[in-house]
Amino acid sequence: MNWYEDMNLWSGFSEVLFTPERARAAADAVATSPLLAFAPASRVLDQCCGTGFFTAPLARRGYQVTGVDLHPELLERAAAACADAGATASFVRADVREYGAPEAYDVVVNMYTSFGYFDDHEDNMRVLHNAHRSLAPGGQLLVDLLSKETYASWVGPPKIVDVPGGMVVMRDTILDDWTRYRTDWTLVRGDTAAHTSLTCYVYSAAELRAMFAEAGFGKIECFGNLDGGPYDAHATRLIIRGSKGSG
Ligand SMILES: C[S@@+](CC[C@H](N)C(=O)[O-])C[C@H]1O[C@@H](n2cnc3c(N)ncnc32)[C@H](O)[C@@H]1O
């Protein structure tokens, strides 16, 4: 089984990945980010929506949102998050390498480093191609991730994150001359320890720009945070946006 197909990984480390603080930060970003402000009632596809941290506030804001994820348990949590927010969204259980709906969306978002998971470069390209074919002419794709440049500024010694009743030790290793990284997580609770690891591509802005262009996107722009700040030495994330030509 590939790591991203393992629900134990997502549920086991849910307390690190899907925290209330992240939910609040995502809701704040949707409320304030110029990059997440779309035309009223836009049709938005949230690729790899997880527990709906972006899906729910986007739906609450009046967009017609569809969340896609591989794991039914996470989609159930996303639907509950929408209900709690007093919003409705549609959900599809699918692999992002497969899911696409021709010209059905005005916007595709892919948030919180949910891109670059597949060992085969062509599979990662398929995710971009699926986004492109799912967009109506003039539509936009926005991908938010830790890039090579932003990752380089904090990768280093293992980090420890406290979780209720225990802690998670996280260690990152750069692989294949900065082509990919591996993150090893160990959850220690009482006298038990659970270990898991994931391997992901890590892209520079230039590499991802080239992939966007290959998938057919134009007007490609990079930002260093969701406030729309420049992608420079102070960038904390890479937010890359591309548009589908209007023909
Ligand atoms: C880091 S989480 C981010 C979730 C969400 N975007 C957020 O901001 O919290 C990555 C998500 O990608 C989903 N995922 C992983 N591989 C996938 C695949 N092949 N197809 C669809 N979803 C996938 C996981 O189930 C998980 O929910």
mmCIF file of C-alpha atoms and ligand atoms in Angstrom:
data_model
loop_
_atom_site.group_PDB
_atom_site.id
_atom_site.type_symbol
_atom_site.label_atom_id
_atom_site.label_comp_id
_atom_site.label_asym_id
_atom_site.label_seq_id
_atom_site.Cartn_x
_atom_site.Cartn_y
_atom_site.Cartn_z
ATOM 1 C CA MET A 1 0.000 0.000 0.000
ATOM 2 C CA ASN A 2 1.230 3.506 -0.746
ATOM 3 C CA TRP A 3 1.495 5.762 2.311
ATOM 4 C CA TYR A 4 -1.253 8.155 1.188
ATOM 5 C CA GLU A 5 -3.702 5.233 0.865
ATOM 6 C CA ASP A 6 -3.180 4.254 4.487
ATOM 7 C CA MET A 7 -6.035 5.668 6.547
ATOM 8 C CA ASN A 8 -4.107 4.772 9.716
ATOM 9 C CA LEU A 9 -1.580 7.441 8.766
ATOM 10 C CA TRP A 10 -4.218 10.154 8.443
ATOM 11 C CA SER A 11 -6.193 9.109 11.529
ATOM 12 C CA GLY A 12 -3.120 8.309 13.643
ATOM 13 C CA PHE A 13 -1.599 11.705 13.012
ATOM 14 C CA SER A 14 -4.845 13.580 12.814
ATOM 15 C CA GLU A 15 -3.976 15.439 16.010
ATOM 16 C CA VAL A 16 -0.983 17.006 14.277
ATOM 17 C CA LEU A 17 -2.459 17.520 10.819
ATOM 18 C CA PHE A 18 -6.071 18.369 11.507
ATOM 19 C CA THR A 19 -5.889 20.565 14.593
ATOM 20 C CA PRO A 20 -8.463 23.138 15.746
ATOM 21 C CA GLU A 21 -5.747 25.811 15.272
ATOM 22 C CA ARG A 22 -5.380 24.822 11.613
ATOM 23 C CA ALA A 23 -9.152 24.861 11.168
ATOM 24 C CA ARG A 24 -9.258 28.408 12.554
ATOM 25 C CA ALA A 25 -6.316 29.520 10.406
ATOM 26 C CA ALA A 26 -7.973 28.089 7.284
ATOM 27 C CA ALA A 27 -11.271 29.814 8.114
ATOM 28 C CA ASP A 28 -9.390 33.097 8.688
ATOM 29 C CA ALA A 29 -7.566 32.675 5.388
ATOM 30 C CA VAL A 30 -10.831 32.108 3.528
ATOM 31 C CA ALA A 31 -12.280 35.223 5.185
ATOM 32 C CA THR A 32 -9.317 37.478 4.429
ATOM 33 C CA SER A 33 -7.085 36.086 1.674
ATOM 34 C CA PRO A 34 -7.263 37.923 -1.634
ATOM 35 C CA LEU A 35 -6.162 34.649 -3.244
ATOM 36 C CA LEU A 36 -9.241 32.841 -1.906
ATOM 37 C CA ALA A 37 -11.730 35.530 -2.929
ATOM 38 C CA PHE A 38 -13.568 34.375 -6.035
ATOM 39 C CA ALA A 39 -16.544 35.623 -8.031
ATOM 40 C CA PRO A 40 -19.823 35.163 -6.144
ATOM 41 C CA ALA A 41 -21.241 31.617 -6.337
ATOM 42 C CA SER A 42 -18.118 30.292 -8.072
ATOM 43 C CA ARG A 43 -17.984 26.538 -8.510
ATOM 44 C CA VAL A 44 -14.945 25.403 -6.516
ATOM 45 C CA LEU A 45 -13.274 21.995 -6.575
ATOM 46 C CA ASP A 46 -11.229 21.284 -3.420
ATOM 47 C CA GLN A 47 -8.757 18.549 -4.414
ATOM 48 C CA CYS A 48 -7.654 16.411 -1.433
ATOM 49 C CA CYS A 49 -10.092 18.211 0.851
ATOM 50 C CA GLY A 50 -9.362 16.058 3.923
ATOM 51 C CA THR A 51 -11.501 17.062 6.894
ATOM 52 C CA GLY A 52 -12.803 20.106 5.047
ATOM 53 C CA PHE A 53 -10.692 22.832 6.651
ATOM 54 C CA PHE A 54 -10.983 24.891 3.474
ATOM 55 C CA THR A 55 -14.121 23.239 2.050
ATOM 56 C CA ALA A 56 -16.376 24.329 4.909
ATOM 57 C CA PRO A 57 -15.443 28.042 5.072
ATOM 58 C CA LEU A 58 -15.449 28.278 1.268
ATOM 59 C CA ALA A 59 -18.963 26.788 1.195
ATOM 60 C CA ARG A 60 -19.983 29.087 4.041
ATOM 61 C CA ARG A 61 -18.813 32.008 1.931
ATOM 62 C CA GLY A 62 -21.348 31.087 -0.723
ATOM 63 C CA TYR A 63 -19.249 29.170 -3.209
ATOM 64 C CA GLN A 64 -20.552 25.910 -4.664
ATOM 65 C CA VAL A 65 -17.865 23.616 -3.347
ATOM 66 C CA THR A 66 -17.067 20.012 -4.168
ATOM 67 C CA GLY A 67 -14.513 18.268 -1.977
ATOM 68 C CA VAL A 68 -12.646 15.252 -3.318
ATOM 69 C CA ASP A 69 -10.633 12.892 -1.172
ATOM 70 C CA LEU A 70 -9.529 9.275 -1.125
ATOM 71 C CA HIS A 71 -10.710 8.535 2.401
ATOM 72 C CA PRO A 72 -14.423 8.222 3.304
ATOM 73 C CA GLU A 73 -13.690 8.831 7.003
ATOM 74 C CA LEU A 74 -12.148 12.216 6.204
ATOM 75 C CA LEU A 75 -15.005 13.087 3.856
ATOM 76 C CA GLU A 76 -17.455 12.339 6.676
ATOM 77 C CA ARG A 77 -15.563 14.754 8.904
ATOM 78 C CA ALA A 78 -15.609 17.332 6.097
ATOM 79 C CA ALA A 79 -19.378 16.963 5.704
ATOM 80 C CA ALA A 80 -19.779 17.395 9.481
ATOM 81 C CA ALA A 81 -17.570 20.514 9.370
ATOM 82 C CA CYS A 82 -19.832 21.952 6.672
ATOM 83 C CA ALA A 83 -22.941 21.156 8.700
ATOM 84 C CA ASP A 84 -21.364 22.829 11.759
ATOM 85 C CA ALA A 85 -20.617 25.895 9.635
ATOM 86 C CA GLY A 86 -24.215 25.980 8.422
ATOM 87 C CA ALA A 87 -23.058 25.349 4.871
ATOM 88 C CA THR A 88 -23.507 22.658 2.275
ATOM 89 C CA ALA A 89 -20.980 21.167 -0.099
ATOM 90 C CA SER A 90 -20.772 18.101 -2.308
ATOM 91 C CA PHE A 91 -18.272 15.356 -1.688
ATOM 92 C CA VAL A 92 -16.765 12.759 -3.972
ATOM 93 C CA ARG A 93 -14.686 9.822 -2.841
ATOM 94 C CA ALA A 94 -12.087 9.557 -5.578
ATOM 95 C CA ASP A 95 -8.403 9.485 -6.370
ATOM 96 C CA VAL A 96 -7.200 12.896 -7.593
ATOM 97 C CA ARG A 97 -5.297 11.105 -10.335
ATOM 98 C CA GLU A 98 -8.666 10.011 -11.717
ATOM 99 C CA TYR A 99 -11.207 12.662 -10.769
ATOM 100 C CA GLY A 100 -12.135 15.339 -13.222
ATOM 101 C CA ALA A 101 -15.358 16.821 -14.575
ATOM 102 C CA PRO A 102 -14.951 18.659 -17.877
ATOM 103 C CA GLU A 103 -15.352 22.445 -17.474
ATOM 104 C CA ALA A 104 -17.480 21.937 -14.345
ATOM 105 C CA TYR A 105 -15.591 24.378 -12.088
ATOM 106 C CA ASP A 106 -14.476 27.998 -12.026
ATOM 107 C CA VAL A 107 -11.765 27.383 -9.444
ATOM 108 C CA VAL A 108 -9.707 24.384 -8.327
ATOM 109 C CA VAL A 109 -7.818 24.580 -5.030
ATOM 110 C CA ASN A 110 -5.291 22.115 -3.675
ATOM 111 C CA MET A 111 -4.355 23.163 -0.145
ATOM 112 C CA TYR A 112 -1.820 22.406 2.578
ATOM 113 C CA THR A 113 0.794 20.392 0.707
ATOM 114 C CA SER A 114 -1.567 17.897 -0.881
ATOM 115 C CA PHE A 115 0.415 17.761 -4.115
ATOM 116 C CA GLY A 116 3.461 15.726 -5.175
ATOM 117 C CA TYR A 117 2.476 12.515 -3.384
ATOM 118 C CA PHE A 118 2.979 10.109 -6.278
ATOM 119 C CA ASP A 119 6.290 8.396 -7.034
ATOM 120 C CA ASP A 120 5.664 8.621 -10.762
ATOM 121 C CA HIS A 121 6.064 12.208 -11.977
ATOM 122 C CA GLU A 122 3.369 11.576 -14.606
ATOM 123 C CA ASP A 123 0.839 10.830 -11.844
ATOM 124 C CA ASN A 124 1.489 14.249 -10.312
ATOM 125 C CA MET A 125 1.078 15.759 -13.775
ATOM 126 C CA ARG A 126 -2.265 13.953 -14.072
ATOM 127 C CA VAL A 127 -3.501 15.870 -11.024
ATOM 128 C CA LEU A 128 -2.706 19.139 -12.831
ATOM 129 C CA HIS A 129 -4.216 17.884 -16.103
ATOM 130 C CA ASN A 130 -7.391 16.854 -14.237
ATOM 131 C CA ALA A 131 -7.594 20.325 -12.696
ATOM 132 C CA HIS A 132 -7.120 21.925 -16.109
ATOM 133 C CA ARG A 133 -9.812 19.883 -17.846
ATOM 134 C CA SER A 134 -12.189 20.435 -14.907
ATOM 135 C CA LEU A 135 -11.959 24.208 -15.257
ATOM 136 C CA ALA A 136 -14.214 26.324 -17.395
ATOM 137 C CA PRO A 137 -12.335 28.690 -19.730
ATOM 138 C CA GLY A 138 -10.907 31.533 -17.639
ATOM 139 C CA GLY A 139 -10.900 29.377 -14.501
ATOM 140 C CA GLN A 140 -7.977 29.182 -12.095
ATOM 141 C CA LEU A 141 -5.994 26.558 -10.193
ATOM 142 C CA LEU A 142 -4.423 27.479 -6.843
ATOM 143 C CA VAL A 143 -1.936 25.108 -5.191
ATOM 144 C CA ASP A 144 -0.585 25.780 -1.691
ATOM 145 C CA LEU A 145 2.451 23.828 -0.527
ATOM 146 C CA LEU A 146 5.801 23.762 1.160
ATOM 147 C CA SER A 147 8.251 24.325 -1.653
ATOM 148 C CA LYS A 148 11.931 23.548 -1.888
ATOM 149 C CA GLU A 149 12.781 27.138 -0.966
ATOM 150 C CA THR A 150 10.431 27.354 2.028
ATOM 151 C CA TYR A 151 11.248 23.855 3.240
ATOM 152 C CA ALA A 152 14.980 24.630 3.176
ATOM 153 C CA SER A 153 14.513 27.390 5.736
ATOM 154 C CA TRP A 154 13.170 25.112 8.460
ATOM 155 C CA VAL A 155 14.216 21.533 7.729
ATOM 156 C CA GLY A 156 16.757 20.444 10.326
ATOM 157 C CA PRO A 157 16.754 18.717 13.688
ATOM 158 C CA PRO A 158 13.737 16.577 14.656
ATOM 159 C CA LYS A 159 10.768 18.518 16.004
ATOM 160 C CA ILE A 160 8.493 17.534 18.864
ATOM 161 C CA VAL A 161 4.824 18.458 18.878
ATOM 162 C CA ASP A 162 2.710 17.914 21.983
ATOM 163 C CA VAL A 163 -0.603 16.143 21.444
ATOM 164 C CA PRO A 164 -3.188 15.212 24.081
ATOM 165 C CA GLY A 165 -1.588 12.594 26.342
ATOM 166 C CA GLY A 166 1.624 12.313 24.360
ATOM 167 C CA MET A 167 3.871 13.762 21.719
ATOM 168 C CA VAL A 168 4.814 13.351 18.092
ATOM 169 C CA VAL A 169 8.449 13.354 17.040
ATOM 170 C CA MET A 170 8.847 14.486 13.437
ATOM 171 C CA ARG A 171 12.026 14.083 11.455
ATOM 172 C CA ASP A 172 12.564 15.165 7.862
ATOM 173 C CA THR A 173 15.130 13.733 5.491
ATOM 174 C CA ILE A 174 15.959 15.195 2.103
ATOM 175 C CA LEU A 175 16.187 12.525 -0.600
ATOM 176 C CA ASP A 176 17.580 12.239 -4.129
ATOM 177 C CA ASP A 177 19.421 15.584 -4.212
ATOM 178 C CA TRP A 178 16.370 17.615 -3.106
ATOM 179 C CA THR A 179 13.948 15.820 -5.419
ATOM 180 C CA ARG A 180 11.857 14.455 -2.547
ATOM 181 C CA TYR A 181 11.737 14.337 1.225
ATOM 182 C CA ARG A 182 10.697 11.743 3.723
ATOM 183 C CA THR A 183 8.917 12.676 6.930
ATOM 184 C CA ASP A 184 9.102 10.158 9.760
ATOM 185 C CA TRP A 185 6.558 10.546 12.506
ATOM 186 C CA THR A 186 6.589 8.738 15.820
ATOM 187 C CA LEU A 187 3.598 9.138 18.096
ATOM 188 C CA VAL A 188 4.537 8.382 21.701
ATOM 189 C CA ARG A 189 1.720 7.919 24.178
ATOM 190 C CA GLY A 190 2.331 6.265 27.535
ATOM 191 C CA ASP A 191 4.514 3.263 26.814
ATOM 192 C CA THR A 192 3.415 2.825 23.202
ATOM 193 C CA ALA A 193 5.001 4.278 20.096
ATOM 194 C CA ALA A 194 3.485 4.262 16.610
ATOM 195 C CA HIS A 195 5.641 5.044 13.622
ATOM 196 C CA THR A 196 4.784 6.076 10.101
ATOM 197 C CA SER A 197 6.502 7.837 7.254
ATOM 198 C CA LEU A 198 5.665 9.530 4.001
ATOM 199 C CA THR A 199 7.658 10.443 0.929
ATOM 200 C CA CYS A 200 6.745 13.387 -1.241
ATOM 201 C CA TYR A 201 8.196 15.426 -4.078
ATOM 202 C CA VAL A 202 9.414 18.863 -3.065
ATOM 203 C CA TYR A 203 9.296 21.397 -5.894
ATOM 204 C CA SER A 204 10.918 24.738 -6.448
ATOM 205 C CA ALA A 205 8.718 27.532 -7.755
ATOM 206 C CA ALA A 206 10.479 27.241 -11.120
ATOM 207 C CA GLU A 207 9.797 23.494 -11.326
ATOM 208 C CA LEU A 208 6.148 23.893 -10.462
ATOM 209 C CA ARG A 209 5.759 26.782 -12.898
ATOM 210 C CA ALA A 210 7.067 24.504 -15.645
ATOM 211 C CA MET A 211 4.609 21.765 -14.637
ATOM 212 C CA PHE A 212 1.700 24.239 -14.647
ATOM 213 C CA ALA A 213 2.738 25.408 -18.115
ATOM 214 C CA GLU A 214 3.006 21.806 -19.354
ATOM 215 C CA ALA A 215 -0.531 21.143 -18.073
ATOM 216 C CA GLY A 216 -1.774 24.072 -20.163
ATOM 217 C CA PHE A 217 -1.994 26.865 -17.584
ATOM 218 C CA GLY A 218 -1.134 30.455 -18.402
ATOM 219 C CA LYS A 219 -0.770 33.660 -16.344
ATOM 220 C CA ILE A 220 1.192 31.674 -13.741
ATOM 221 C CA GLU A 221 1.933 33.630 -10.556
ATOM 222 C CA CYS A 222 3.657 32.718 -7.302
ATOM 223 C CA PHE A 223 2.965 34.132 -3.827
ATOM 224 C CA GLY A 224 4.751 33.632 -0.519
ATOM 225 C CA ASN A 225 1.682 33.367 1.705
ATOM 226 C CA LEU A 226 -2.101 33.434 1.503
ATOM 227 C CA ASP A 227 -2.070 37.209 2.038
ATOM 228 C CA GLY A 228 -0.738 37.432 -1.498
ATOM 229 C CA GLY A 229 2.754 38.524 -0.406
ATOM 230 C CA PRO A 230 5.686 38.082 -2.779
ATOM 231 C CA TYR A 231 7.438 34.764 -3.196
ATOM 232 C CA ASP A 232 10.761 35.976 -1.839
ATOM 233 C CA ALA A 233 13.177 35.235 1.001
ATOM 234 C CA HIS A 234 10.369 35.799 3.548
ATOM 235 C CA ALA A 235 7.919 33.369 1.931
ATOM 236 C CA THR A 236 6.420 30.834 4.330
ATOM 237 C CA ARG A 237 4.580 28.800 1.672
ATOM 238 C CA LEU A 238 4.479 28.595 -2.085
ATOM 239 C CA ILE A 239 1.075 29.545 -3.402
ATOM 240 C CA ILE A 240 1.033 29.077 -7.152
ATOM 241 C CA ARG A 241 -1.854 30.125 -9.341
ATOM 242 C CA GLY A 242 -2.478 29.509 -13.010
ATOM 243 C CA SER A 243 -5.336 30.279 -15.359
ATOM 244 C CA LYS A 244 -6.967 28.279 -18.090
ATOM 245 C CA GLY A 245 -7.086 30.348 -21.241
ATOM 246 C CA SER A 246 -10.469 31.509 -22.398
ATOM 247 C CA GLY A 247 -9.843 29.998 -25.815
HETATM 248 C C1 LIG B 1 -2.175 17.087 4.090
HETATM 249 S S1 LIG B 1 -3.840 16.553 3.908
HETATM 250 C C2 LIG B 1 -4.591 18.090 3.495
HETATM 251 C C3 LIG B 1 -6.083 18.086 3.558
HETATM 252 C C4 LIG B 1 -6.748 19.446 3.348
HETATM 253 N N1 LIG B 1 -6.478 19.999 2.031
HETATM 254 C C5 LIG B 1 -6.381 20.426 4.431
HETATM 255 O O1 LIG B 1 -6.048 21.575 4.115
HETATM 256 O O2 LIG B 1 -6.453 20.056 5.607
HETATM 257 C C6 LIG B 1 -3.809 15.671 2.362
HETATM 258 C C7 LIG B 1 -5.107 14.995 1.955
HETATM 259 O O3 LIG B 1 -4.899 14.348 0.690
HETATM 260 C C8 LIG B 1 -5.724 13.194 0.644
HETATM 261 N N2 LIG B 1 -5.202 12.303 -0.399
HETATM 262 C C9 LIG B 1 -4.024 11.652 -0.389
HETATM 263 N N3 LIG B 1 -3.861 10.959 -1.516
HETATM 264 C C10 LIG B 1 -4.976 11.166 -2.259
HETATM 265 C C11 LIG B 1 -5.394 10.707 -3.535
HETATM 266 N N4 LIG B 1 -4.632 9.886 -4.261
HETATM 267 N N5 LIG B 1 -6.593 11.112 -4.004
HETATM 268 C C12 LIG B 1 -7.388 11.935 -3.255
HETATM 269 N N6 LIG B 1 -7.026 12.402 -2.037
HETATM 270 C C13 LIG B 1 -5.834 12.022 -1.546
HETATM 271 C C14 LIG B 1 -5.615 12.635 2.041
HETATM 272 O O4 LIG B 1 -6.647 11.730 2.325
HETATM 273 C C15 LIG B 1 -5.648 13.916 2.883
HETATM 274 O O5 LIG B 1 -6.953 14.233 3.236
#
